[in-house]
PDB file of C-alpha atoms in Angstrom:
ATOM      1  CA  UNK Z1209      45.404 101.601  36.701  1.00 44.00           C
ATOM      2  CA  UNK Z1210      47.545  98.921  35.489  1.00 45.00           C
ATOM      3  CA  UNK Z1211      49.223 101.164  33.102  1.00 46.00           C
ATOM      4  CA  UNK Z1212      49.992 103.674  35.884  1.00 47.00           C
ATOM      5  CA  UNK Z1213      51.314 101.354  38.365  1.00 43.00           C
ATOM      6  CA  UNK Z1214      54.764 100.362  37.430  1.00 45.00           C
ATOM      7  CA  UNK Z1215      55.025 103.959  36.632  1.00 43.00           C
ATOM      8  CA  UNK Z1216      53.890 104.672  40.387  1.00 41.00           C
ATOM      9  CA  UNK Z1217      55.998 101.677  41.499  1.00 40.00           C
ATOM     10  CA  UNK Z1218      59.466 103.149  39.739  1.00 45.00           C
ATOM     11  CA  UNK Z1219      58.679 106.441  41.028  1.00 41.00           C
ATOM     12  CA  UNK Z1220      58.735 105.328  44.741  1.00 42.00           C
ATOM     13  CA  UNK Z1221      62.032 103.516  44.329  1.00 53.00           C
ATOM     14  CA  UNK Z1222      64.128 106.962  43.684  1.00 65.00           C
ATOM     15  CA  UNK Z1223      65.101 108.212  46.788  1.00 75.00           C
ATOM     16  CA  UNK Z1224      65.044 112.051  47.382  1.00 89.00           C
ATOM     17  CA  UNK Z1225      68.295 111.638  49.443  1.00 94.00           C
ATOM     18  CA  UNK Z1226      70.571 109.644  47.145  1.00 95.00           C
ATOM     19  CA  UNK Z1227      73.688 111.437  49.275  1.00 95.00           C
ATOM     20  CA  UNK Z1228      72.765 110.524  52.520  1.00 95.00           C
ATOM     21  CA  UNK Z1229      72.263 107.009  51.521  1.00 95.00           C
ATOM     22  CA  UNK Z1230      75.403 106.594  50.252  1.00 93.00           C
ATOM     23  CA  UNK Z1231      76.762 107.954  52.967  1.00 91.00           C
ATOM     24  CA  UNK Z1232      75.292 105.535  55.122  1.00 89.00           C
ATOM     25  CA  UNK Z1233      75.838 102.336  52.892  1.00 90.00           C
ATOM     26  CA  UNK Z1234      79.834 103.579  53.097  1.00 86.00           C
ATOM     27  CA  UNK Z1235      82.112 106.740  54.299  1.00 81.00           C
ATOM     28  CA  UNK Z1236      84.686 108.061  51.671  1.00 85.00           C
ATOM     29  CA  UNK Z1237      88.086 106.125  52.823  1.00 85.00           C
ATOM     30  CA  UNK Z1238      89.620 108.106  55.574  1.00 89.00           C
ATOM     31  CA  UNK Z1239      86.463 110.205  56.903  1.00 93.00           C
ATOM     32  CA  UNK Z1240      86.238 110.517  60.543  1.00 95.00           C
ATOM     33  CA  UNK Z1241      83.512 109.893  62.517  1.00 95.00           C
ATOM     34  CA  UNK Z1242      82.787 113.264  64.132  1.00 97.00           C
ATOM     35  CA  UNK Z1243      84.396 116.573  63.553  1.00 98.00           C
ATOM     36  CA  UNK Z1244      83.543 119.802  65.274  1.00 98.00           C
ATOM     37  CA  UNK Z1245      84.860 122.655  64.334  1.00 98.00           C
ATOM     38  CA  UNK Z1246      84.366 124.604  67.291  1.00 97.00           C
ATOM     39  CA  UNK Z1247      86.776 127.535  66.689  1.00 97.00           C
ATOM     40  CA  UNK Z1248      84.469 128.675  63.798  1.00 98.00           C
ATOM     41  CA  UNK Z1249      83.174 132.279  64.746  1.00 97.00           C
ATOM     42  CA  UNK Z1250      79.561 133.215  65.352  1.00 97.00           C
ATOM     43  CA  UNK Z1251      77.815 136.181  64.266  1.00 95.00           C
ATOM     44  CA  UNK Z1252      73.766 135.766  65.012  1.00 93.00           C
ATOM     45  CA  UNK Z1253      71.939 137.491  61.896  1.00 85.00           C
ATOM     46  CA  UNK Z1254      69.296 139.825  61.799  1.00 79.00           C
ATOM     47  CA  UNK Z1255      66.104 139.857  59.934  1.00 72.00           C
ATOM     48  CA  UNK Z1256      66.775 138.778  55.926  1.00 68.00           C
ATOM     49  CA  UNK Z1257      70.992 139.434  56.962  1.00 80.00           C
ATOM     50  CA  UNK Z1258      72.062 135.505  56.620  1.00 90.00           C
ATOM     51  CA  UNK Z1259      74.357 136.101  53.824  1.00 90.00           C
ATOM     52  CA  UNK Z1260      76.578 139.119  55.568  1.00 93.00           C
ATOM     53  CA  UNK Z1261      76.519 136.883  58.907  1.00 94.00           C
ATOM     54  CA  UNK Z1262      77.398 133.692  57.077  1.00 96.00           C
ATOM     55  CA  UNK Z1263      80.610 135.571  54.677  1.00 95.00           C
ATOM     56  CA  UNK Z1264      81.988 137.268  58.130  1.00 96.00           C
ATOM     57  CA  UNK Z1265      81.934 133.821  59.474  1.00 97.00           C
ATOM     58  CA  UNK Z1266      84.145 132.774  56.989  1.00 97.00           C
ATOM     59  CA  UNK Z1267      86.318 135.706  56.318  1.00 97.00           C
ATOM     60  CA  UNK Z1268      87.173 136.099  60.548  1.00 97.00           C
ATOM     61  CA  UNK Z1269      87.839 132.416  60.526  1.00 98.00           C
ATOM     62  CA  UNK Z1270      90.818 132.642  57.705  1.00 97.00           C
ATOM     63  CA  UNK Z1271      92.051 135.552  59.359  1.00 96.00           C
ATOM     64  CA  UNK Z1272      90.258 138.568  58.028  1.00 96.00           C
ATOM     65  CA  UNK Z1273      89.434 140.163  61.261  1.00 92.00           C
ATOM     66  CA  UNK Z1274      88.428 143.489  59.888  1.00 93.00           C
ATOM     67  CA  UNK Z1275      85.268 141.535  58.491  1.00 94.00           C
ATOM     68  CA  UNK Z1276      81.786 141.838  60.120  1.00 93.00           C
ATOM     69  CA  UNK Z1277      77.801 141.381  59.590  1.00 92.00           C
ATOM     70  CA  UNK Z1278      77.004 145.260  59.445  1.00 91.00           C
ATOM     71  CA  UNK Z1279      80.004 146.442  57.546  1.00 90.00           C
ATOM     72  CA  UNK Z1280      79.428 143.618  54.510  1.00 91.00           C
ATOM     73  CA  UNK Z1281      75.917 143.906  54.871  1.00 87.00           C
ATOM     74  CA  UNK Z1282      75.940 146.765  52.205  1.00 83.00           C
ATOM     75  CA  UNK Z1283      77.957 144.767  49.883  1.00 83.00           C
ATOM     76  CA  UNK Z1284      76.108 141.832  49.532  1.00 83.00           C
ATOM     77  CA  UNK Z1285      72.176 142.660  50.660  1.00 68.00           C
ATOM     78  CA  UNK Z1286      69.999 143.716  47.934  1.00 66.00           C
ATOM     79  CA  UNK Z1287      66.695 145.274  49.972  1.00 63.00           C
ATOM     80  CA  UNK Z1288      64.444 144.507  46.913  1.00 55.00           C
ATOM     81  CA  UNK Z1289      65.306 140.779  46.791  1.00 59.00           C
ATOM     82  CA  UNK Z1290      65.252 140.891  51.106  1.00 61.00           C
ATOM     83  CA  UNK Z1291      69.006 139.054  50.609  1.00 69.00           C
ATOM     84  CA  UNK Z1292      72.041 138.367  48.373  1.00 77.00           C
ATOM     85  CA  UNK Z1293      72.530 136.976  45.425  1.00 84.00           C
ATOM     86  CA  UNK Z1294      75.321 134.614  45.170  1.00 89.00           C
ATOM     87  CA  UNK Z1295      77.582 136.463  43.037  1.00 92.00           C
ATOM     88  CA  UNK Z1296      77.047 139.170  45.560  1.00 92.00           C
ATOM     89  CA  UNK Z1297      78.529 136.919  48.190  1.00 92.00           C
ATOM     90  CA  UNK Z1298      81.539 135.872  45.824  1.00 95.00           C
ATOM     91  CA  UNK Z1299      82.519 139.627  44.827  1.00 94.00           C
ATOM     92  CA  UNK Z1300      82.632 140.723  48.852  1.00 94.00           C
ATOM     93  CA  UNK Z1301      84.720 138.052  49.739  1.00 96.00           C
ATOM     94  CA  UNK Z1302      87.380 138.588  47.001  1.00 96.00           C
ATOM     95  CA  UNK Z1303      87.210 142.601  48.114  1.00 94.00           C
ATOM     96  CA  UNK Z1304      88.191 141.801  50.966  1.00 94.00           C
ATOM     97  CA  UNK Z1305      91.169 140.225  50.219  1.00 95.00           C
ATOM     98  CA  UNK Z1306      90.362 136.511  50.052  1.00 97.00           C
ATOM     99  CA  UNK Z1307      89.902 133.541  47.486  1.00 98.00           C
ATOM    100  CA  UNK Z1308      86.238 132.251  47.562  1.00 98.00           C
ATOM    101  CA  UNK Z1309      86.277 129.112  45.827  1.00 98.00           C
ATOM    102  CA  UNK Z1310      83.127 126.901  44.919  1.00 98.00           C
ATOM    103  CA  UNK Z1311      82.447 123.484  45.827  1.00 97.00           C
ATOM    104  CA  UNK Z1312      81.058 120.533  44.106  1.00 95.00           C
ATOM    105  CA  UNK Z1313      77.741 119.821  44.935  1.00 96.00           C
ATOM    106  CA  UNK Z1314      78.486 116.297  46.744  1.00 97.00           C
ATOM    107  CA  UNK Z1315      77.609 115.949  50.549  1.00 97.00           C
ATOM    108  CA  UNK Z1316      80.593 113.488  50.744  1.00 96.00           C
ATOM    109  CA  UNK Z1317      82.737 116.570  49.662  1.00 96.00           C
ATOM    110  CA  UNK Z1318      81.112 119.135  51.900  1.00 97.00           C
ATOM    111  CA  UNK Z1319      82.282 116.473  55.058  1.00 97.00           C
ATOM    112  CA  UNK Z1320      85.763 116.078  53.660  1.00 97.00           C
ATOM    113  CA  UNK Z1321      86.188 119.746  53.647  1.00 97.00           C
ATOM    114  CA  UNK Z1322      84.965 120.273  56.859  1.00 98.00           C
ATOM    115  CA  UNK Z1323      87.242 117.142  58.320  1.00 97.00           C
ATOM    116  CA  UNK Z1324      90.846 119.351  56.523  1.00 97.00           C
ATOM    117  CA  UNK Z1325      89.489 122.399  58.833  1.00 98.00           C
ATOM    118  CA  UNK Z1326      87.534 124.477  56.173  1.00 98.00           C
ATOM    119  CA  UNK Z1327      83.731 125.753  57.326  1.00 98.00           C
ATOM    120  CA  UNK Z1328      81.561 126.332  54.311  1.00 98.00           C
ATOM    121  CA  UNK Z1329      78.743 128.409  53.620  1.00 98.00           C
ATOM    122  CA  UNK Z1330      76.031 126.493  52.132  1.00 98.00           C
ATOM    123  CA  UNK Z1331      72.708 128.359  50.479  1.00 96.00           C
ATOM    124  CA  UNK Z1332      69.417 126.397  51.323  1.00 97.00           C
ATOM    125  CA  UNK Z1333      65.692 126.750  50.812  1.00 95.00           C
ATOM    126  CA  UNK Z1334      63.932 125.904  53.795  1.00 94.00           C
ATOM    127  CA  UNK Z1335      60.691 126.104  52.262  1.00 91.00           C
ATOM    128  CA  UNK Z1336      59.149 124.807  49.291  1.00 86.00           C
ATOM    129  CA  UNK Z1337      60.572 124.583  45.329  1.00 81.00           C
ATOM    130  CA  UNK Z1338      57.564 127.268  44.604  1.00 85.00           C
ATOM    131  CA  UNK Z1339      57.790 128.908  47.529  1.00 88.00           C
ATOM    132  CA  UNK Z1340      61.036 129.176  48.284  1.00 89.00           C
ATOM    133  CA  UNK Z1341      62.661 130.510  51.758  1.00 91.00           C
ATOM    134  CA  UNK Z1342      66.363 131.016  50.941  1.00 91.00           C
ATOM    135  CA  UNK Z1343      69.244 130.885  53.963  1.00 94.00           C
ATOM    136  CA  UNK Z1344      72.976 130.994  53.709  1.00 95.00           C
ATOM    137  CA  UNK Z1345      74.097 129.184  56.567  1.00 97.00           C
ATOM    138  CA  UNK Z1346      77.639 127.576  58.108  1.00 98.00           C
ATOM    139  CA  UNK Z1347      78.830 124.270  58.078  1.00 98.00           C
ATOM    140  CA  UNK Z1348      81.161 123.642  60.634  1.00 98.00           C
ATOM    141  CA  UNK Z1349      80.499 120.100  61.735  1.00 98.00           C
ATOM    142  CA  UNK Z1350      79.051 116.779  61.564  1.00 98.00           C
ATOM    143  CA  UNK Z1351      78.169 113.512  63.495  1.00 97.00           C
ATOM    144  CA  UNK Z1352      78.373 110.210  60.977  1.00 95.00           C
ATOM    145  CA  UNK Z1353      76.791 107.943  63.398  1.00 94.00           C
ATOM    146  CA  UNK Z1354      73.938 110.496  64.633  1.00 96.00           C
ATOM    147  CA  UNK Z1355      73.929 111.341  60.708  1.00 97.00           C
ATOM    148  CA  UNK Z1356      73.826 115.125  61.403  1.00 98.00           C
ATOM    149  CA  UNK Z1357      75.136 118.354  59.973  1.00 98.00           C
ATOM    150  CA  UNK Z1358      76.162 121.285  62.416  1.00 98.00           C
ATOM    151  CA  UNK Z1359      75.404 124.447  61.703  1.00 98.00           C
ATOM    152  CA  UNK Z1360      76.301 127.996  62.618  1.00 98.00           C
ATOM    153  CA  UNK Z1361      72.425 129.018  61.382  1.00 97.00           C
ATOM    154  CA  UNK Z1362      70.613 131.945  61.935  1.00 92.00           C
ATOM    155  CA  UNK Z1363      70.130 132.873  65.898  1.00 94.00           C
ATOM    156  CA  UNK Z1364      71.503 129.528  66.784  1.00 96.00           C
ATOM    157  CA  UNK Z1365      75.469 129.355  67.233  1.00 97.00           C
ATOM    158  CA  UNK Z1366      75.554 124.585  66.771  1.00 97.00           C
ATOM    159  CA  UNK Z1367      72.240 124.114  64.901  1.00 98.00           C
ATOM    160  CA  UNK Z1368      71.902 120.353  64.408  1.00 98.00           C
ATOM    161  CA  UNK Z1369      70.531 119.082  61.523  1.00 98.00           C
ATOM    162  CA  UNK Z1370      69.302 115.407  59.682  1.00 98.00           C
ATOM    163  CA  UNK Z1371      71.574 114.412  56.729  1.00 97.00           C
ATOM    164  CA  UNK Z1372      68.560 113.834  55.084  1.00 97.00           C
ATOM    165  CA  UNK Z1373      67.070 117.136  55.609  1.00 97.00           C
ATOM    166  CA  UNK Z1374      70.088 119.225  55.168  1.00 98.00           C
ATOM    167  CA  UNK Z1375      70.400 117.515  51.598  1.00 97.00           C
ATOM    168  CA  UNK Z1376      66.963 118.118  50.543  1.00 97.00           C
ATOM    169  CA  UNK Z1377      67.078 121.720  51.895  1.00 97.00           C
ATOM    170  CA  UNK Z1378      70.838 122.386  50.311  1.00 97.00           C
ATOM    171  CA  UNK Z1379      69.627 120.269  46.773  1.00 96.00           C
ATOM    172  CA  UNK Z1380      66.912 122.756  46.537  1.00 94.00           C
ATOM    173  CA  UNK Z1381      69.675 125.860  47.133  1.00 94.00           C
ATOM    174  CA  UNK Z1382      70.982 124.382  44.001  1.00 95.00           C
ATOM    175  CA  UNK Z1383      73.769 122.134  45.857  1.00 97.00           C
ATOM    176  CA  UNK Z1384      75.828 125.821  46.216  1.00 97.00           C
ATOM    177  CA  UNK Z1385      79.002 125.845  48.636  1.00 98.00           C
ATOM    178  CA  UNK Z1386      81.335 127.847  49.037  1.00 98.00           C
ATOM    179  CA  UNK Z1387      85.160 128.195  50.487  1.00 98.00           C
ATOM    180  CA  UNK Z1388      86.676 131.393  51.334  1.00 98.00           C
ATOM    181  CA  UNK Z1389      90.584 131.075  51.933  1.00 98.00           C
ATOM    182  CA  UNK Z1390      93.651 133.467  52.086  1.00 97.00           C
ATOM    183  CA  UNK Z1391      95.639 133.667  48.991  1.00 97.00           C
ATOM    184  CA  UNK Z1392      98.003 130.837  48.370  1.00 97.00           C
ATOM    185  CA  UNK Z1393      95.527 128.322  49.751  1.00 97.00           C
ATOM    186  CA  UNK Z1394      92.962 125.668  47.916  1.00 98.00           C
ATOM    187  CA  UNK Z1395      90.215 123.522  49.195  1.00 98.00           C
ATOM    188  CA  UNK Z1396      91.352 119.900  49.450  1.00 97.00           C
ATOM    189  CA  UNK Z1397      88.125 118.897  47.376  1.00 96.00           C
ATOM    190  CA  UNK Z1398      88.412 122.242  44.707  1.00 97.00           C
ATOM    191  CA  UNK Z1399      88.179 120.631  41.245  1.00 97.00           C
ATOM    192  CA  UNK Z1400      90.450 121.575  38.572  1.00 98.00           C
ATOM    193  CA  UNK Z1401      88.012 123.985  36.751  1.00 98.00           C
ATOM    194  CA  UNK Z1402      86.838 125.184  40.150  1.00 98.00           C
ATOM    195  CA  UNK Z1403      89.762 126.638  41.134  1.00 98.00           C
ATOM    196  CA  UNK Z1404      90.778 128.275  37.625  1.00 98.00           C
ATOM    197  CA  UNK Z1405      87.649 130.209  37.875  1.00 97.00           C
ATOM    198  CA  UNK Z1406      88.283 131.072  41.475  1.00 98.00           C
ATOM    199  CA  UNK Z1407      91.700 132.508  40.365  1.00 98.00           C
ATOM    200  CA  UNK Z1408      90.571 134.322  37.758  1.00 97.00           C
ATOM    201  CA  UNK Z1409      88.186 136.137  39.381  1.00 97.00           C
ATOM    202  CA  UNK Z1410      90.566 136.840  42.119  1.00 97.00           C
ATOM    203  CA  UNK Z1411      92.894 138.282  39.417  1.00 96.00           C
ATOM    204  CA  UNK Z1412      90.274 140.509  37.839  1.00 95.00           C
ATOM    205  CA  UNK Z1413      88.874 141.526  41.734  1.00 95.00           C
ATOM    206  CA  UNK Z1414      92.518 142.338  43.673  1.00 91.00           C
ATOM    207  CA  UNK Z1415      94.870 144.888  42.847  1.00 91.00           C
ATOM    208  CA  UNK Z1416      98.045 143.291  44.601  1.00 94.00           C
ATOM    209  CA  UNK Z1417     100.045 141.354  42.046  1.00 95.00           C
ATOM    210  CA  UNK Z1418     102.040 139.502  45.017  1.00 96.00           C
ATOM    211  CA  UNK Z1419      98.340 138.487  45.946  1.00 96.00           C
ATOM    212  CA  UNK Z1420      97.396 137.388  42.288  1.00 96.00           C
ATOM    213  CA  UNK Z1421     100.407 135.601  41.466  1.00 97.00           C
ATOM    214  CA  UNK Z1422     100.045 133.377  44.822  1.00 97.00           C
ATOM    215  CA  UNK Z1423      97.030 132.315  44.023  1.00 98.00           C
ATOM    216  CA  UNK Z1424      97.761 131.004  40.164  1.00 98.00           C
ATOM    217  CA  UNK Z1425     101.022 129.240  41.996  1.00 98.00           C
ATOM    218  CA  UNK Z1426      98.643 127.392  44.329  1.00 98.00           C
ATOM    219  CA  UNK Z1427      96.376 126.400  41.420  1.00 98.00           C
ATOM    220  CA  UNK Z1428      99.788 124.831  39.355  1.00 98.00           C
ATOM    221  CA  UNK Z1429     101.534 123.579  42.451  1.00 98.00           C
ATOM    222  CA  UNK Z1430      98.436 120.829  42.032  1.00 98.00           C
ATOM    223  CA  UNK Z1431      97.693 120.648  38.610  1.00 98.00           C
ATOM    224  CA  UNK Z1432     100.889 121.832  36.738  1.00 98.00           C
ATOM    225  CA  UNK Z1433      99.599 121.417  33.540  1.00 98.00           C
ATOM    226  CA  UNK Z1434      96.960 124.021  33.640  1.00 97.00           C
ATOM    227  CA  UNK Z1435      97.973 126.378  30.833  1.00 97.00           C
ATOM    228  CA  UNK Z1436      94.880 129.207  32.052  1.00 95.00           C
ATOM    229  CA  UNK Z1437      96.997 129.063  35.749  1.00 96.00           C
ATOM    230  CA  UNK Z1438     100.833 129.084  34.143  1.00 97.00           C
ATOM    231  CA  UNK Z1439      99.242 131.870  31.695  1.00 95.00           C
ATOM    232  CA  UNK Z1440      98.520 134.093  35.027  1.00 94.00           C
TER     233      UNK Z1440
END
């Protein structure tokens, strides 16, 4: 016993929401309190279709009207998994004409994002590391003094949700997010090596050079030294 306590003890000092206590201790410099992003688009899903309702969400919002649950559904849903795979999610969006870029895995990112105007879809588990329940779902909003995440999720058009449990829910989705934009346009919070990969793929995806080439100028108009991005 008196070996196993301070083992206990350091165990119970490591919080399982090291994001959401930072977050509350202090707000990257410029945050605001509360953004809504109300404009965002809803599309309820149907049973084991959260990824095709989530990527039309996105893709209507930056303009790709044309975009919708049903007509993606048989892009991205593979029946034997009863979902999509991520990949899935990142091939449909560039096929339809637009940059999907991944996030870093930081809540204080995912808030910054959402406060320049950019919804993200988020993958969570909402079940257990072993018995996992995976669910791509919208993030269009958040409250810093009610510390909540909104949600387009599921059936519900403003889920509200616990910084705490959105973060243990997204950490065990892997901390994946993901930004889908019209050519020519970055996240504010894409890192360097981020958006390289994003405009590769784009480039090996879309047939339009015009479209190609304004997607490596975006990624050198902010870092100018990228030889992969003055290369494309």
């Amino acid at each position: 016993l008196l070996v196993a306590l301070p083992v206990l003890t350091g165990c119970a000092a490591i919080s399982p929401t090291p994001q959401s206590d930072a977050l509350a201790r202090s707000a990257p410099s410029g945050l605001p309190e509360r953004i809504e992003l109300d404009a965002v688009p809803f599309f309820p899903q149907t049973r084991y279709h959260c990824g095709p309702a989530a990527l039309a969400t996105l893709l209507v919002h930056a303009g790709y009207a044309q975009a919708t649950p049903e007509g993606l559904a048989g892009q991205v849903f593979l029946p034997a998994r009863e979902g999509a795979l991520q990949v899935e999610m990142l091939a449909a969006a560039r096929r339809a004409g637009a940059l999907p870029v991944l996030l870093p895995g930081e809540l204080a990112t995912l808030l910054a994002e959402v406060a320049a105007g950019q919804p993200l879809v988020v993958l969570q588990n909402l079940g257990l590391s072993i018995a996992p329940r995976w669910h791509y779902a919208v993030l269009v909003g958040y409250d810093r003094a009610a510390r909540e995440v909104l949600l387009r999720s599921g059936a519900t058009r403003r889920e509200t949700m616990a910084f705490t449990l959105f973060e243990r829910t997204w950490a065990r989705g892997g901390h994946w997010a993901m930004a889908a934009l019209r050519p020519g346009s970055l996240p504010v919070t894409a890192r360097e090596a981020d958006a390289v990969d994003a405009a590769v793929g784009f480039e090996r995806a879309v047939s339009s050079p015009a479209q190609r080439l304004r997607v490596f100028e975006s990624v050198v108009a902010r870092w100018p030294d990228n030889l992969p991005a003055l290369i494309g």
